[in-house]
Amino acid sequence: QVQLVESGGGSVQAGGSLRLSCAPSTYSYGINYMMGWFRQAPGKEREGVASIYTGNDSTYYADSVKGRFTISHDNAKNTVILQMNSLKPDDTAMYYCAAIVGRNSNTPLRSHEYKSWGQGTQVTVSS
């Protein structure tokens, strides 16, 4: 497992943009990660939003965010970025960064394989 440090989030009006960042607190050279962003709104189940495998930059998106969100990996900073554009009120949730250390995943948007989790950052989109 690894400790994850998140930043970003906040409040924005519908149609606006926000950027979330996530990085392991310690960097291990040569180790790849499956990094995912998940969200959970009050009264709803946790939902996989987007994920990326740092070994080959393969990306995966939930249908609800395709074309609006982009996940990327900054190799130099070992940071994963979630750029969120055209935000909607339905995107309001607590967003969590998560990691699978050392391997890819066949179910990149399902939370059960992710063993390392960040503290979460709130995203609020007003209409």
mmCIF file of C-alpha atoms in Angstrom:
data_model
loop_
_atom_site.group_PDB
_atom_site.id
_atom_site.type_symbol
_atom_site.label_atom_id
_atom_site.label_comp_id
_atom_site.label_asym_id
_atom_site.label_seq_id
_atom_site.Cartn_x
_atom_site.Cartn_y
_atom_site.Cartn_z
ATOM 1 C CA GLN A 1 0.000 0.000 0.000
ATOM 2 C CA VAL A 2 0.962 3.613 -0.450
ATOM 3 C CA GLN A 3 -0.161 6.902 1.068
ATOM 4 C CA LEU A 4 -1.846 9.180 -1.456
ATOM 5 C CA VAL A 5 -1.854 12.965 -1.347
ATOM 6 C CA GLU A 6 -4.738 14.702 -3.086
ATOM 7 C CA SER A 7 -5.218 18.323 -4.022
ATOM 8 C CA GLY A 8 -7.721 20.369 -5.953
ATOM 9 C CA GLY A 9 -11.489 20.306 -5.758
ATOM 10 C CA GLY A 10 -13.746 23.112 -4.620
ATOM 11 C CA SER A 11 -16.915 24.799 -5.762
ATOM 12 C CA VAL A 12 -17.793 25.869 -9.281
ATOM 13 C CA GLN A 13 -20.844 26.762 -11.320
ATOM 14 C CA ALA A 14 -22.251 24.387 -13.896
ATOM 15 C CA GLY A 15 -20.193 24.437 -17.060
ATOM 16 C CA GLY A 16 -17.023 25.265 -15.183
ATOM 17 C CA SER A 17 -13.823 23.299 -14.720
ATOM 18 C CA LEU A 18 -11.807 21.883 -11.859
ATOM 19 C CA ARG A 19 -8.554 19.976 -11.635
ATOM 20 C CA LEU A 20 -7.716 17.264 -9.155
ATOM 21 C CA SER A 21 -4.218 15.951 -8.464
ATOM 22 C CA CYS A 22 -3.029 12.836 -6.703
ATOM 23 C CA ALA A 23 0.455 11.577 -5.942
ATOM 24 C CA PRO A 24 1.988 8.853 -3.802
ATOM 25 C CA SER A 25 3.690 10.374 -0.762
ATOM 26 C CA THR A 26 6.842 8.412 -1.572
ATOM 27 C CA TYR A 27 8.060 7.564 -5.032
ATOM 28 C CA SER A 28 9.386 4.111 -5.860
ATOM 29 C CA TYR A 29 11.402 4.074 -9.050
ATOM 30 C CA GLY A 30 10.255 1.524 -11.581
ATOM 31 C CA ILE A 31 6.939 0.794 -9.870
ATOM 32 C CA ASN A 32 3.822 1.267 -11.954
ATOM 33 C CA TYR A 33 0.395 1.974 -10.552
ATOM 34 C CA MET A 34 -3.193 1.644 -11.570
ATOM 35 C CA MET A 35 -4.472 5.022 -10.381
ATOM 36 C CA GLY A 36 -8.180 5.688 -10.135
ATOM 37 C CA TRP A 37 -10.543 8.454 -9.211
ATOM 38 C CA PHE A 38 -13.778 7.492 -7.535
ATOM 39 C CA ARG A 39 -16.634 9.627 -6.254
ATOM 40 C CA GLN A 40 -19.419 9.249 -3.784
ATOM 41 C CA ALA A 41 -22.405 11.533 -3.394
ATOM 42 C CA PRO A 42 -24.599 11.485 -0.276
ATOM 43 C CA GLY A 43 -26.942 8.522 -0.355
ATOM 44 C CA LYS A 44 -25.275 6.998 -3.411
ATOM 45 C CA GLU A 45 -22.786 4.200 -3.948
ATOM 46 C CA ARG A 46 -19.151 4.887 -4.714
ATOM 47 C CA GLU A 47 -18.631 5.215 -8.464
ATOM 48 C CA GLY A 48 -15.508 4.761 -10.538
ATOM 49 C CA VAL A 49 -14.914 7.909 -12.580
ATOM 50 C CA ALA A 50 -11.624 7.444 -14.411
ATOM 51 C CA SER A 51 -8.429 5.464 -14.110
ATOM 52 C CA ILE A 52 -5.013 5.217 -15.721
ATOM 53 C CA TYR A 53 -2.287 2.603 -15.726
ATOM 54 C CA THR A 54 1.040 4.405 -15.463
ATOM 55 C CA GLY A 55 2.889 1.571 -17.195
ATOM 56 C CA ASN A 56 1.384 2.347 -20.600
ATOM 57 C CA ASP A 57 -0.976 5.301 -19.929
ATOM 58 C CA SER A 58 -4.077 3.253 -20.771
ATOM 59 C CA THR A 59 -7.115 5.197 -19.614
ATOM 60 C CA TYR A 60 -10.638 4.228 -18.641
ATOM 61 C CA TYR A 61 -13.713 6.390 -18.105
ATOM 62 C CA ALA A 62 -17.219 6.030 -16.781
ATOM 63 C CA ASP A 63 -19.826 6.740 -19.447
ATOM 64 C CA SER A 64 -21.130 9.626 -17.380
ATOM 65 C CA VAL A 65 -17.869 11.577 -17.731
ATOM 66 C CA LYS A 66 -16.585 10.590 -21.179
ATOM 67 C CA GLY A 67 -15.793 13.627 -23.273
ATOM 68 C CA ARG A 68 -15.760 15.898 -20.214
ATOM 69 C CA PHE A 69 -13.090 14.473 -17.908
ATOM 70 C CA THR A 70 -9.500 13.647 -18.790
ATOM 71 C CA ILE A 71 -7.113 11.628 -16.659
ATOM 72 C CA SER A 72 -3.395 11.883 -17.264
ATOM 73 C CA HIS A 73 -0.092 11.003 -15.659
ATOM 74 C CA ASP A 74 2.823 13.384 -15.211
ATOM 75 C CA ASN A 75 5.853 11.091 -15.169
ATOM 76 C CA ALA A 76 8.245 13.781 -13.988
ATOM 77 C CA LYS A 77 6.131 14.566 -10.923
ATOM 78 C CA ASN A 78 4.639 11.078 -10.553
ATOM 79 C CA THR A 79 1.275 12.776 -10.295
ATOM 80 C CA VAL A 80 -2.085 11.811 -11.713
ATOM 81 C CA ILE A 81 -4.307 14.635 -12.890
ATOM 82 C CA LEU A 82 -8.069 14.566 -13.354
ATOM 83 C CA GLN A 83 -9.140 17.518 -15.469
ATOM 84 C CA MET A 84 -12.878 18.017 -15.183
ATOM 85 C CA ASN A 85 -14.597 20.241 -17.735
ATOM 86 C CA SER A 86 -18.228 21.046 -18.463
ATOM 87 C CA LEU A 87 -19.114 20.175 -14.900
ATOM 88 C CA LYS A 88 -22.707 19.422 -14.005
ATOM 89 C CA PRO A 89 -24.536 19.496 -10.674
ATOM 90 C CA ASP A 90 -24.662 15.675 -10.869
ATOM 91 C CA ASP A 91 -20.864 15.688 -10.598
ATOM 92 C CA THR A 92 -21.148 16.974 -7.035
ATOM 93 C CA ALA A 93 -19.534 14.415 -4.738
ATOM 94 C CA MET A 94 -16.548 13.590 -2.595
ATOM 95 C CA TYR A 95 -13.784 12.499 -4.941
ATOM 96 C CA TYR A 96 -11.222 9.921 -3.865
ATOM 97 C CA CYS A 97 -7.913 8.967 -5.387
ATOM 98 C CA ALA A 98 -6.977 5.291 -5.170
ATOM 99 C CA ALA A 99 -4.101 3.097 -6.254
ATOM 100 C CA ILE A 100 -3.200 -0.466 -7.061
ATOM 101 C CA VAL A 101 0.530 -0.792 -6.622
ATOM 102 C CA GLY A 102 2.638 -2.663 -9.114
ATOM 103 C CA ARG A 103 0.083 -3.996 -11.580
ATOM 104 C CA ASN A 104 -2.758 -3.308 -13.958
ATOM 105 C CA SER A 105 -6.379 -4.286 -13.376
ATOM 106 C CA ASN A 106 -9.041 -5.988 -15.471
ATOM 107 C CA THR A 107 -11.700 -3.975 -13.651
ATOM 108 C CA PRO A 108 -10.133 -0.503 -13.505
ATOM 109 C CA LEU A 109 -13.318 1.306 -12.467
ATOM 110 C CA ARG A 110 -14.297 -1.063 -9.692
ATOM 111 C CA SER A 111 -13.070 -0.183 -6.241
ATOM 112 C CA HIS A 112 -12.537 -3.670 -4.788
ATOM 113 C CA GLU A 113 -8.952 -4.094 -6.073
ATOM 114 C CA TYR A 114 -7.739 -0.696 -4.897
ATOM 115 C CA LYS A 115 -5.977 -1.007 -1.544
ATOM 116 C CA SER A 116 -4.596 2.520 -1.154
ATOM 117 C CA TRP A 117 -6.981 5.463 -0.806
ATOM 118 C CA GLY A 118 -6.680 9.190 -0.349
ATOM 119 C CA GLN A 119 -8.636 11.242 2.167
ATOM 120 C CA GLY A 120 -11.023 12.624 -0.425
ATOM 121 C CA THR A 121 -11.663 16.088 -1.771
ATOM 122 C CA GLN A 122 -15.057 17.737 -2.178
ATOM 123 C CA VAL A 123 -16.324 18.858 -5.565
ATOM 124 C CA THR A 124 -19.488 20.956 -5.578
ATOM 125 C CA VAL A 125 -21.161 22.109 -8.776
ATOM 126 C CA SER A 126 -23.992 24.607 -8.494
ATOM 127 C CA SER A 127 -26.639 25.189 -11.138
#
